[in-house]
Amino acid sequence: MDSASNSPSPRLRQKLLIAAATALVLLGALFLSRLQERTASEMQARKNATAQVFERAPEQWLAHPREASEFERSVRAGEVAAVGVSGPVVLYTDRAGHQLSTRLIDCGFNCKNELGSHLGELSLAQGFALTDIDVDPRTAGQRLIQSLDHAMGVMAPLLAFVGVAGLLIWFQMRGTLGARTRLAEKPRTRFDDVIGADEAKKALRRVAAFMKDPRQYVAVGARAPRGVLLDGPPGTGKTLLTKALAGECGASFISVDGSHFSSMFYGAGINKVRELFKKAREAAPCIIFIDEIDGIGRRSSGKEAPGGGEQEQNRIINRLLVEMDGFSSLDNVVVIGATNHVDNVDEAMRRPGRFDLVVRTSLPTAPEREQLFGLYLGQVKATEGMDLPSIARTAVGMSPADIANCVNRAAAYAAEAGETRVSQERVYQSLETHQLGGEVSNTKSVITPETLRRIAFHESGHALVAHVLDAGSVERVSIEPRGPALGVTYVTRPNEEPLYGERELRSRLAMMLAGREAELIAFGNASSGAADDLKRASELATNMIGSLGFGKTFGLLSMAGVPRELIGPDVQKSLLDESRQLLEAAQAECRRVLEDKRERLEALAELLLGQETVSGAPLKDVLSGEALATA
Ligand code: ADP
């Protein structure tokens, strides 16, 4: 049973919250004033009886001021019975019992008044009591002002405490009410605005049909969809698809984040859930979109965390499920939860009648990327006739959101350069920034002409071998340093086949080694610039021999399936030996290509040294040797 259904009403909970905060403030005040009283009484108890007499009612002495000279005369004449000194203020009682006071002249810092410095000796000589006292010589009005001042001093931390507590409560109330005031929008987005995502659209179209005419489905006994989980990498259109779903069936759209429900205050989270569903029912037909639902969708194992955080989390999930279970088929509210990790969503949430439909979104394919570039370049002023297929191939692994950002950044580059249109060059520049993790780095300023030449040959080597051995389509070569890379060669596969053939893998190995080989050919020695290439080539080679069945020693044995204890030093040595042979064969192949086509290698390196970046037709021409033929 749901524990949340027995909980007090939201209003009562808020009142309890305020009462608890007020009680806390009062307790704090009480504690501080007790502490003060105690300190004062302890200090008082340590004083001698004469001092206590003076301090009990100093105004009786202060009311009868005398000149300092008169006090001195009385002292020297032996007429004084007791003296209390509080800084320059002196209270004294003469032997006749008169209570008098005087003020010794303050002669400045570190200077003791003549009489004041001899009071000790005089007290012994004349036999009067002398004591230090602590009195306030000011008038009642002055004292009142000081008390207020003092009170403020004591109260300041309290006021701050009250203020902070008040603010917290206010924010919490605002947060709770925030859900109430959050407006449901009516999106105009349609499924046609979402590029690709065909499977997701198909599943959501069914939900849309139900929402458009729930009666028709209910009449034949169909159960209304209540919850859908959209699972996919960030930026793949989960929000956009949900908006399109709302747009298609004319439904309202309310969007919240999973973290929206978390709260410092016990019970506030479930209030937010309640408010949200109330609002959705009022706005029906309505789609509630909960982004990053795994933020709330993970129930605790039952172990209570200190502070009750997990229990609160469970209560939020329970409340959400109670709300969803309480939907009638005609309520026409559907909850869409988005997540990047569907496995993190609580099992209970995925049961029938809850989030029982999982729809996946994925990264776009090359044709979809082409459409996305077309769409977003259509929204900025772009030059005509861009090579969209090539751009899309280069943008492998990018989400629609990345593509939208990439076009936007390209437009910013164009604007910064004072251009009126976004050119293909700017799009590539932006793609490089995205894929290599940054703008052109400062390293550029410290690269010597010799090193630049080496980088140009290195990249030309990669490009030429990739082209000749057909490791992929060479899209672009650049010798501008970005992030950790000193140069870059973009080689894309013509399609996104999930399988790699042995020939393709061998060509890729050769392509990876080609940078270093080109350096050897051009300069007679290699540099550290090939470290990453060698690492990746070694990974691929050991994989090919150890796991993919392309080696002779292991045949069809995959090291991934052999128990670790059976992989002894002999096996490891054989694996490494054969991987090394594979690398050496690839090296020989790439050397043959580079030596054979040395003119093209040099032509490309020179082109790069002149232009820094080469792509499109000029690149194709030099790689295919046409540029040399026509020269
Ligand atoms: P998610 O919710 O999966 O993180 P979004 O829906 O918020 O992704 O997508 C972010 C942006 O990316 C959208 O506003 C839209 O501009 C763009 N976008 C995402 N997917 C697509 C798509 N399939 N078609 C067109 N644009 C898309």
XYZ file of C-alpha atoms and ligand atoms in Angstrom:
658
model
C 0.000 0.000 0.000
C 1.096 3.516 -0.627
C 2.377 5.145 2.512
C 1.910 8.601 0.971
C -1.863 8.195 0.905
C -1.921 8.325 4.753
C 0.115 11.503 4.996
C -1.324 14.835 6.278
C -2.734 17.373 3.840
C -0.319 19.836 2.143
C -1.728 22.791 4.060
C -1.293 21.047 7.411
C 2.219 20.035 6.400
C 3.126 23.639 5.581
C 1.774 24.797 8.940
C 3.776 22.130 10.727
C 6.821 23.299 8.828
C 6.354 26.916 9.904
C 5.651 25.873 13.521
C 8.821 23.781 13.576
C 10.928 26.671 12.221
C 9.421 29.135 14.753
C 10.046 26.724 17.644
C 13.632 26.390 16.492
C 14.097 30.171 16.468
C 12.617 30.557 19.981
C 14.762 27.796 21.364
C 17.821 29.522 19.889
C 16.859 32.839 21.535
C 16.245 31.189 24.905
C 19.555 29.402 24.794
C 21.480 32.618 24.031
C 19.838 34.671 26.772
C 20.386 31.868 29.343
C 24.007 31.713 28.379
C 24.378 35.452 28.886
C 22.663 35.428 32.290
C 24.844 32.603 33.478
C 28.075 34.289 32.428
C 27.036 37.518 34.152
C 26.116 35.808 37.423
C 29.370 33.830 37.475
C 31.390 37.026 37.030
C 29.384 38.730 39.757
C 29.962 35.899 42.211
C 33.714 36.300 41.821
C 33.637 39.966 42.959
C 34.314 41.172 46.527
C 31.555 42.533 48.759
C 32.607 46.224 48.445
C 32.557 46.050 44.662
C 29.175 44.377 44.765
C 27.787 47.231 46.922
C 29.011 49.872 44.458
C 27.791 47.957 41.412
C 24.346 47.142 42.785
C 23.122 50.775 42.513
C 25.912 53.002 41.139
C 23.435 55.774 40.320
C 23.246 56.593 44.066
C 26.938 57.604 43.906
C 26.811 59.041 40.410
C 23.960 61.336 41.447
C 26.412 63.241 43.724
C 29.392 64.258 41.662
C 32.313 66.079 43.216
C 35.422 67.795 41.865
C 38.471 65.555 41.673
C 40.284 68.009 43.909
C 37.626 67.633 46.629
C 37.941 63.821 46.395
C 41.735 64.153 46.772
C 41.389 66.390 49.733
C 38.948 63.951 51.420
C 41.294 61.039 50.760
C 44.302 62.785 52.154
C 42.248 63.988 55.145
C 41.299 60.366 55.933
C 37.570 61.052 55.453
C 37.008 58.286 52.896
C 35.795 54.816 53.916
C 35.550 52.993 50.541
C 36.583 53.729 46.963
C 35.505 51.940 43.766
C 37.403 52.724 40.562
C 35.948 52.136 37.111
C 38.391 53.680 34.658
C 38.370 57.459 35.237
C 35.141 57.172 37.237
C 35.464 56.883 40.987
C 32.653 56.131 43.420
C 33.426 56.742 47.054
C 31.710 56.661 50.410
C 32.989 58.934 53.121
C 33.114 57.998 56.755
C 29.873 59.939 57.337
C 28.171 57.561 54.855
C 27.790 60.069 52.005
C 27.761 58.399 48.613
C 29.733 60.547 46.174
C 31.475 60.257 42.855
C 34.170 61.980 40.833
C 35.976 61.686 37.555
C 39.767 61.651 37.529
C 41.350 63.604 34.746
C 42.338 61.338 31.889
C 45.913 62.242 31.024
C 46.111 60.083 27.923
C 47.171 56.659 26.813
C 49.676 54.922 29.097
C 49.686 57.894 31.507
C 48.363 57.286 34.961
C 46.691 60.084 36.777
C 48.802 61.283 39.681
C 46.106 60.591 42.258
C 44.866 57.442 40.520
C 48.339 55.894 40.591
C 48.708 56.517 44.308
C 45.268 55.317 45.415
C 46.703 51.912 46.373
C 49.301 53.451 48.705
C 46.780 55.926 50.113
C 44.333 53.098 50.783
C 46.935 51.337 52.928
C 47.987 54.573 54.625
C 44.507 55.906 55.303
C 42.817 52.556 55.827
C 39.979 52.779 53.266
C 38.717 49.928 51.109
C 39.772 50.159 47.476
C 38.325 48.010 44.714
C 37.937 47.827 40.961
C 34.350 48.092 39.882
C 32.479 47.943 36.628
C 29.882 50.677 36.390
C 28.311 52.654 33.613
C 28.593 56.360 34.370
C 26.117 57.432 31.688
C 22.653 58.857 32.181
C 19.516 56.683 32.006
C 18.809 57.854 28.427
C 22.321 57.078 27.309
C 22.060 53.730 28.989
C 18.776 52.979 27.263
C 20.387 53.622 23.897
C 23.269 51.369 24.849
C 20.906 48.591 25.973
C 19.135 48.772 22.652
C 22.500 48.593 20.947
C 23.458 45.651 23.047
C 20.133 43.931 22.403
C 20.718 44.377 18.699
C 24.156 42.808 19.104
C 22.639 39.760 20.760
C 19.686 39.688 18.402
C 21.679 40.068 15.193
C 22.582 36.373 14.890
C 19.038 35.508 15.878
C 17.590 37.858 13.290
C 19.911 36.412 10.687
C 18.787 32.940 11.733
C 15.121 33.931 11.536
C 15.761 35.579 8.163
C 17.460 32.521 6.710
C 14.771 30.182 8.053
C 12.082 32.508 6.662
C 13.757 32.669 3.282
C 14.079 28.887 3.121
C 10.414 28.452 3.944
C 9.505 31.102 1.404
C 11.571 29.462 -1.328
C 10.075 26.120 -0.473
C 6.562 27.494 -0.633
C 7.401 29.187 -3.892
C 8.806 25.911 -5.218
C 5.669 24.074 -4.193
C 3.454 26.696 -5.692
C 5.774 26.948 -8.693
C 4.259 23.729 -10.022
C 0.844 25.225 -9.567
C 1.645 28.355 -11.521
C 3.695 26.577 -14.213
C 1.777 27.209 -17.398
C 0.812 24.414 -19.696
C 1.749 25.386 -23.246
C 0.145 24.260 -26.486
C 3.059 23.429 -28.769
C 2.779 23.788 -32.533
C 5.487 21.220 -33.203
C 4.513 18.291 -35.428
C 6.103 14.896 -36.066
C 7.227 16.215 -39.454
C 9.427 18.729 -37.641
C 11.345 15.846 -36.124
C 13.904 14.441 -38.518
C 14.444 10.679 -38.404
C 13.364 8.910 -35.195
C 10.935 6.827 -37.255
C 10.488 4.078 -34.687
C 9.792 6.567 -31.928
C 7.313 8.460 -34.096
C 5.504 5.232 -34.940
C 5.042 4.354 -31.272
C 4.030 7.888 -30.335
C 1.548 8.114 -33.217
C -0.403 5.340 -31.503
C -0.453 7.334 -28.293
C -1.567 10.398 -30.267
C -4.433 8.471 -31.865
C -5.627 7.438 -28.430
C -5.404 10.944 -27.053
C -7.281 12.429 -29.984
C -10.239 10.126 -29.486
C -10.050 8.211 -26.222
C -13.752 7.239 -26.336
C -13.359 5.188 -29.465
C -10.635 3.084 -27.811
C -12.364 2.855 -24.457
C -15.548 1.703 -26.202
C -13.767 -1.449 -27.392
C -12.155 -1.983 -24.011
C -8.665 -0.735 -24.889
C -6.565 0.490 -21.979
C -5.376 4.075 -22.231
C -1.620 4.642 -22.419
C -0.473 6.309 -19.224
C 3.249 6.476 -19.291
C 5.953 6.287 -21.938
C 9.674 6.173 -21.302
C 11.793 7.832 -23.972
C 15.263 6.366 -23.765
C 18.171 7.803 -25.739
C 21.370 9.844 -25.684
C 21.130 13.562 -24.888
C 20.063 15.822 -27.730
C 18.374 13.094 -29.765
C 14.985 14.781 -29.706
C 13.178 13.327 -26.693
C 11.760 16.703 -25.715
C 11.066 17.602 -29.326
C 9.197 14.324 -29.917
C 7.074 14.864 -26.825
C 6.225 18.387 -27.941
C 5.349 16.999 -31.361
C 3.090 14.423 -29.715
C 1.310 17.210 -27.830
C 1.146 19.306 -31.014
C -0.293 16.430 -33.042
C -3.204 15.830 -30.683
C -3.756 19.441 -29.634
C -2.807 18.579 -26.061
C -1.239 20.828 -23.458
C 2.406 20.253 -22.610
C 3.842 20.601 -19.137
C 7.524 20.025 -18.722
C 9.400 19.441 -15.478
C 12.774 18.065 -14.561
C 13.253 14.978 -12.389
C 15.115 17.119 -9.864
C 12.100 19.455 -9.628
C 10.587 17.088 -7.073
C 13.590 16.808 -4.787
C 13.287 19.028 -1.822
C 15.078 19.832 1.398
C 11.790 19.733 3.222
C 10.127 16.530 4.098
C 6.886 16.143 2.183
C 7.356 19.079 -0.186
C 8.347 16.726 -3.049
C 5.099 14.800 -3.005
C 3.159 18.052 -2.877
C 4.827 19.033 -6.092
C 3.806 15.732 -7.694
C 0.233 16.261 -6.533
C 0.128 19.834 -7.815
C 1.567 18.771 -11.151
C -1.068 16.129 -11.762
C -3.835 18.407 -10.589
C -2.715 21.004 -13.090
C -2.475 18.372 -15.841
C -6.000 17.106 -15.213
C -7.277 20.668 -15.387
C -5.472 21.212 -18.693
C -6.405 17.799 -20.229
C -5.787 16.543 -22.815
C -2.306 17.006 -21.454
C 1.172 15.570 -21.738
C 3.411 15.759 -18.718
C 7.054 15.586 -19.743
C 9.472 14.614 -16.974
C 13.018 15.069 -18.195
C 15.743 12.976 -16.560
C 13.139 10.872 -14.850
C 15.852 8.606 -13.436
C 16.536 11.573 -11.112
C 13.437 10.449 -9.196
C 12.906 7.017 -10.673
C 15.385 5.105 -8.513
C 13.917 3.581 -5.411
C 16.145 2.864 -2.425
C 17.117 -0.647 -1.444
C 15.273 -0.166 1.831
C 18.268 1.044 3.820
C 17.481 4.407 5.249
C 19.988 7.161 4.517
C 20.763 9.579 7.338
C 18.282 12.436 7.103
C 15.550 10.361 5.518
C 16.438 11.440 1.945
C 15.841 8.018 0.446
C 12.557 7.557 2.193
C 11.449 10.894 0.792
C 12.554 9.697 -2.665
C 10.439 6.554 -2.268
C 7.475 8.644 -1.225
C 7.843 10.813 -4.352
C 7.896 7.710 -6.572
C 4.923 6.264 -4.711
C 2.994 9.481 -5.118
C 3.764 9.540 -8.837
C 2.572 5.962 -9.210
C -0.561 6.605 -7.162
C -1.373 9.560 -9.424
C -0.810 7.454 -12.540
C -2.760 4.493 -11.177
C -5.570 6.909 -10.420
C -5.953 8.014 -14.058
C -9.214 6.990 -15.559
C -9.109 6.011 -19.217
C -10.887 9.245 -20.050
C -8.599 11.505 -17.992
C -6.510 11.948 -21.129
C -3.264 12.714 -19.388
C -0.121 10.907 -20.488
C 3.213 11.089 -18.703
C 6.356 10.904 -20.813
C 9.599 10.327 -18.938
C 12.921 10.926 -20.662
C 16.076 9.142 -19.606
C 19.545 8.352 -20.896
C 19.684 5.186 -18.786
C 16.413 3.298 -18.820
C 17.918 0.656 -16.526
C 18.156 3.272 -13.802
C 14.388 3.701 -13.752
C 12.716 1.828 -10.919
C 11.141 -1.526 -11.812
C 7.871 -0.571 -10.152
C 7.564 2.387 -12.485
C 7.847 0.173 -15.533
C 4.991 -2.195 -14.638
C 1.888 -2.449 -16.856
C -0.360 0.553 -16.575
C 2.567 2.821 -15.651
C 5.591 3.556 -17.837
C 5.007 0.363 -19.765
C 6.038 1.594 -23.205
C 9.747 2.182 -23.820
C 10.551 4.153 -26.963
C 14.169 4.532 -28.026
C 15.765 7.478 -29.759
C 19.211 7.117 -31.269
C 21.928 9.153 -32.947
C 21.011 10.067 -36.514
C 22.276 8.098 -39.511
C 24.273 9.824 -42.293
C 21.166 10.641 -44.412
C 19.409 11.977 -41.308
C 22.418 14.132 -40.470
C 22.313 15.463 -44.004
C 18.655 16.436 -43.529
C 19.449 17.987 -40.166
C 22.248 20.107 -41.667
C 19.837 21.068 -44.449
C 17.231 22.073 -41.862
C 19.512 24.115 -39.649
C 21.517 25.703 -42.484
C 18.133 26.702 -43.926
C 17.529 28.718 -40.774
C 20.684 30.835 -41.214
C 22.003 32.687 -44.252
C 24.136 30.009 -45.859
C 25.939 29.923 -49.202
C 24.350 27.872 -51.966
C 25.548 24.485 -53.100
C 27.182 23.111 -49.969
C 28.352 19.523 -50.079
C 25.865 18.320 -47.476
C 26.614 14.592 -47.879
C 30.290 15.245 -47.116
C 29.457 17.470 -44.135
C 27.059 14.811 -42.841
C 29.660 12.074 -43.218
C 32.163 14.168 -41.290
C 29.609 14.721 -38.529
C 29.515 11.056 -37.534
C 28.477 10.523 -33.913
C 26.814 13.923 -33.583
C 23.293 14.267 -32.170
C 20.682 16.579 -33.738
C 21.306 19.020 -30.904
C 25.061 18.946 -31.680
C 24.284 19.649 -35.329
C 22.031 22.577 -34.416
C 24.843 23.940 -32.211
C 27.441 23.349 -34.895
C 25.496 25.412 -37.462
C 24.961 28.103 -34.893
C 28.680 28.250 -34.113
C 29.484 28.360 -37.846
C 27.159 31.373 -38.150
C 28.962 33.026 -35.235
C 32.353 32.421 -36.918
C 31.027 33.983 -40.121
C 29.714 37.007 -38.241
C 33.025 37.423 -36.359
C 34.873 37.361 -39.684
C 32.520 40.006 -41.096
C 31.047 37.614 -43.675
C 27.448 37.917 -44.786
C 26.843 34.194 -45.349
C 27.807 30.976 -43.638
C 30.183 29.124 -45.943
C 30.994 25.423 -46.032
C 34.427 26.318 -44.700
C 32.821 27.835 -41.566
C 30.722 24.705 -41.092
C 33.846 22.529 -41.261
C 35.636 24.880 -38.905
C 32.783 24.500 -36.456
C 32.733 20.715 -36.922
C 36.437 20.572 -36.114
C 35.906 22.626 -32.982
C 33.239 20.156 -31.895
C 35.071 16.969 -32.786
C 38.541 17.907 -31.630
C 37.281 19.469 -28.447
C 38.216 23.094 -28.937
C 39.262 26.068 -31.004
C 42.652 26.345 -32.704
C 45.072 26.181 -29.767
C 47.927 28.522 -28.779
C 50.339 25.722 -29.670
C 50.106 27.171 -33.181
C 52.232 30.148 -32.164
C 55.100 27.966 -30.880
C 55.266 25.523 -33.783
C 58.463 26.061 -35.793
C 58.403 25.923 -39.622
C 60.294 22.560 -39.485
C 57.689 21.035 -37.168
C 54.881 22.407 -39.313
C 56.475 20.725 -42.322
C 56.672 17.459 -40.410
C 52.992 17.753 -39.412
C 52.060 18.453 -43.044
C 53.834 15.263 -44.208
C 52.387 13.274 -41.338
C 48.791 14.241 -42.165
C 49.386 13.871 -45.911
C 50.610 10.330 -45.228
C 47.387 9.413 -43.440
C 45.268 10.965 -46.179
C 47.121 9.387 -49.105
C 47.177 5.845 -47.704
C 43.493 6.094 -46.674
C 42.659 7.170 -50.196
C 44.768 4.643 -52.058
C 43.878 1.661 -49.843
C 40.254 2.714 -49.729
C 40.075 2.909 -45.945
C 37.299 5.473 -46.343
C 36.524 8.774 -47.955
C 39.094 11.464 -47.125
C 37.019 14.567 -46.422
C 39.465 17.089 -45.058
C 43.053 17.495 -43.926
C 44.250 20.249 -41.629
C 47.519 21.180 -39.925
C 45.973 23.609 -37.459
C 46.454 22.366 -33.887
C 43.272 21.866 -31.850
C 43.009 20.338 -28.419
C 45.697 17.666 -28.138
C 45.915 17.145 -31.937
C 48.560 18.975 -33.987
C 46.780 18.147 -37.222
C 43.824 16.143 -38.378
C 42.742 13.973 -41.299
C 39.027 13.253 -41.553
C 38.345 9.891 -43.082
C 34.731 8.759 -43.141
C 33.132 5.511 -44.120
C 30.886 5.820 -47.140
C 28.078 4.184 -45.195
C 27.507 3.285 -41.592
C 27.755 -0.451 -42.017
C 27.934 -2.083 -38.618
C 30.399 -4.694 -39.933
C 34.052 -4.237 -40.859
C 35.675 -6.649 -43.313
C 39.254 -7.881 -42.847
C 40.434 -5.870 -45.847
C 38.946 -2.666 -44.436
C 40.559 -3.288 -41.061
C 43.973 -3.912 -42.623
C 43.615 -0.686 -44.626
C 42.746 1.180 -41.455
C 45.854 -0.206 -39.768
C 47.967 0.982 -42.667
C 46.275 4.382 -42.594
C 47.014 4.763 -38.877
C 50.700 3.968 -39.393
C 51.001 6.170 -42.473
C 51.700 9.424 -40.597
C 54.855 8.002 -39.038
C 55.946 6.333 -42.297
C 55.531 9.605 -44.187
C 57.782 11.328 -41.628
C 60.388 8.577 -42.104
C 60.255 8.941 -45.863
C 60.448 12.730 -45.849
C 62.908 13.293 -42.982
C 64.609 9.944 -42.419
C 63.386 9.834 -38.821
C 60.108 9.740 -36.875
C 58.804 11.877 -34.005
C 56.639 11.513 -30.921
C 53.688 12.789 -32.962
C 52.727 9.207 -33.819
C 52.140 8.102 -30.214
C 48.368 8.140 -30.440
C 48.375 6.490 -33.887
C 50.547 3.656 -32.574
C 48.324 3.177 -29.569
C 45.183 2.888 -31.640
C 46.860 0.659 -34.216
C 48.115 -1.668 -31.456
C 44.619 -1.898 -29.974
C 43.154 -2.773 -33.353
C 45.881 -5.304 -34.172
C 45.601 -7.190 -30.857
C 41.844 -7.179 -31.244
C 42.056 -8.586 -34.753
C 44.346 -11.406 -33.625
C 42.928 -12.015 -30.145
C 39.196 -11.559 -30.661
C 38.158 -11.214 -34.274
C 39.594 -14.468 -35.615
C 42.012 -12.866 -38.119
C 45.160 -14.505 -36.708
C 46.836 -17.847 -37.393
C 48.069 -18.748 -33.916
C 44.680 -18.632 -32.231
C 42.495 -19.340 -35.216
C 38.914 -19.016 -34.059
C 39.777 -18.738 -30.384
C 38.703 -15.418 -28.937
C 40.676 -14.254 -25.913
C 37.514 -12.525 -24.724
C 35.943 -15.969 -24.196
C 38.960 -17.797 -22.763
C 39.121 -17.960 -18.931
C 41.825 -15.631 -17.621
C 43.660 -18.398 -15.795
C 44.286 -20.118 -19.111
C 45.926 -17.031 -20.625
C 49.492 -17.560 -19.425
C 52.711 -15.807 -20.513
C 53.048 -18.101 -23.571
C 49.634 -17.173 -24.867
C 50.300 -13.493 -24.243
C 53.614 -13.682 -26.063
C 52.072 -15.433 -29.077
C 49.292 -12.851 -29.177
C 51.728 -9.957 -29.069
C 54.084 -11.552 -31.628
C 51.352 -12.085 -34.154
C 49.846 -8.638 -33.557
C 53.260 -7.176 -34.177
C 53.575 -9.122 -37.428
C 50.221 -7.759 -38.486
C 51.368 -4.217 -37.749
C 54.588 -4.775 -39.668
C 52.660 -6.071 -42.668
C 50.482 -2.957 -42.528
C 53.579 -0.802 -42.233
C 55.115 -2.446 -45.319
C 51.919 -1.907 -47.260
C 51.701 1.729 -46.340
C 55.374 2.324 -47.120
C 54.828 0.796 -50.567
C 51.912 3.185 -51.193
C 53.796 6.233 -49.970
C 56.910 5.474 -51.975
C 54.841 4.708 -55.041
C 52.878 7.936 -54.747
C 55.558 10.108 -53.251
C 54.786 12.955 -55.633
C 51.201 13.117 -54.401
C 52.457 12.986 -50.806
C 54.701 15.964 -51.411
C 52.066 17.851 -53.369
C 49.546 17.514 -50.566
C 52.100 18.489 -47.918
C 52.987 21.646 -49.894
C 49.306 22.468 -50.367
C 48.753 22.113 -46.636
C 51.742 24.307 -45.830
C 50.222 26.975 -48.052
C 46.585 26.691 -46.982
C 46.633 24.939 -43.586
C 43.412 23.107 -44.474
C 42.486 21.283 -47.679
C 39.128 19.718 -48.493
C 36.623 19.125 -51.285
C 37.716 19.039 -54.933
C 41.305 20.302 -54.444
C 41.869 17.488 -51.957
C 40.343 14.856 -54.236
C 42.438 16.133 -57.146
C 45.727 15.925 -55.352
C 44.962 12.522 -53.795
C 43.907 10.997 -57.093
C 46.946 12.480 -58.840
C 44.811 14.567 -61.195
C 46.268 17.789 -59.878
C 49.752 16.578 -60.871
C 48.590 15.401 -64.264
C 47.131 18.820 -65.085
C 50.035 20.769 -63.586
P 16.729 15.564 -25.675
O 15.432 15.870 -25.012
O 16.790 14.169 -26.243
O 17.941 15.880 -24.869
P 15.950 17.726 -27.349
O 14.629 17.309 -27.866
O 15.948 18.688 -26.210
O 16.833 16.482 -26.973
O 16.781 18.310 -28.551
C 17.529 19.492 -28.456
C 17.438 20.253 -29.764
O 18.008 19.456 -30.805
C 16.000 20.489 -30.194
O 15.516 21.701 -29.710
C 16.112 20.534 -31.674
O 16.545 21.825 -32.057
C 17.242 19.593 -31.980
N 16.749 18.260 -32.350
C 16.831 17.154 -31.609
N 16.349 16.099 -32.268
C 15.932 16.554 -33.460
C 15.338 15.933 -34.585
N 15.125 14.610 -34.605
N 15.024 16.696 -35.630
C 15.272 18.015 -35.617
N 15.857 18.658 -34.606
C 16.182 17.944 -33.532
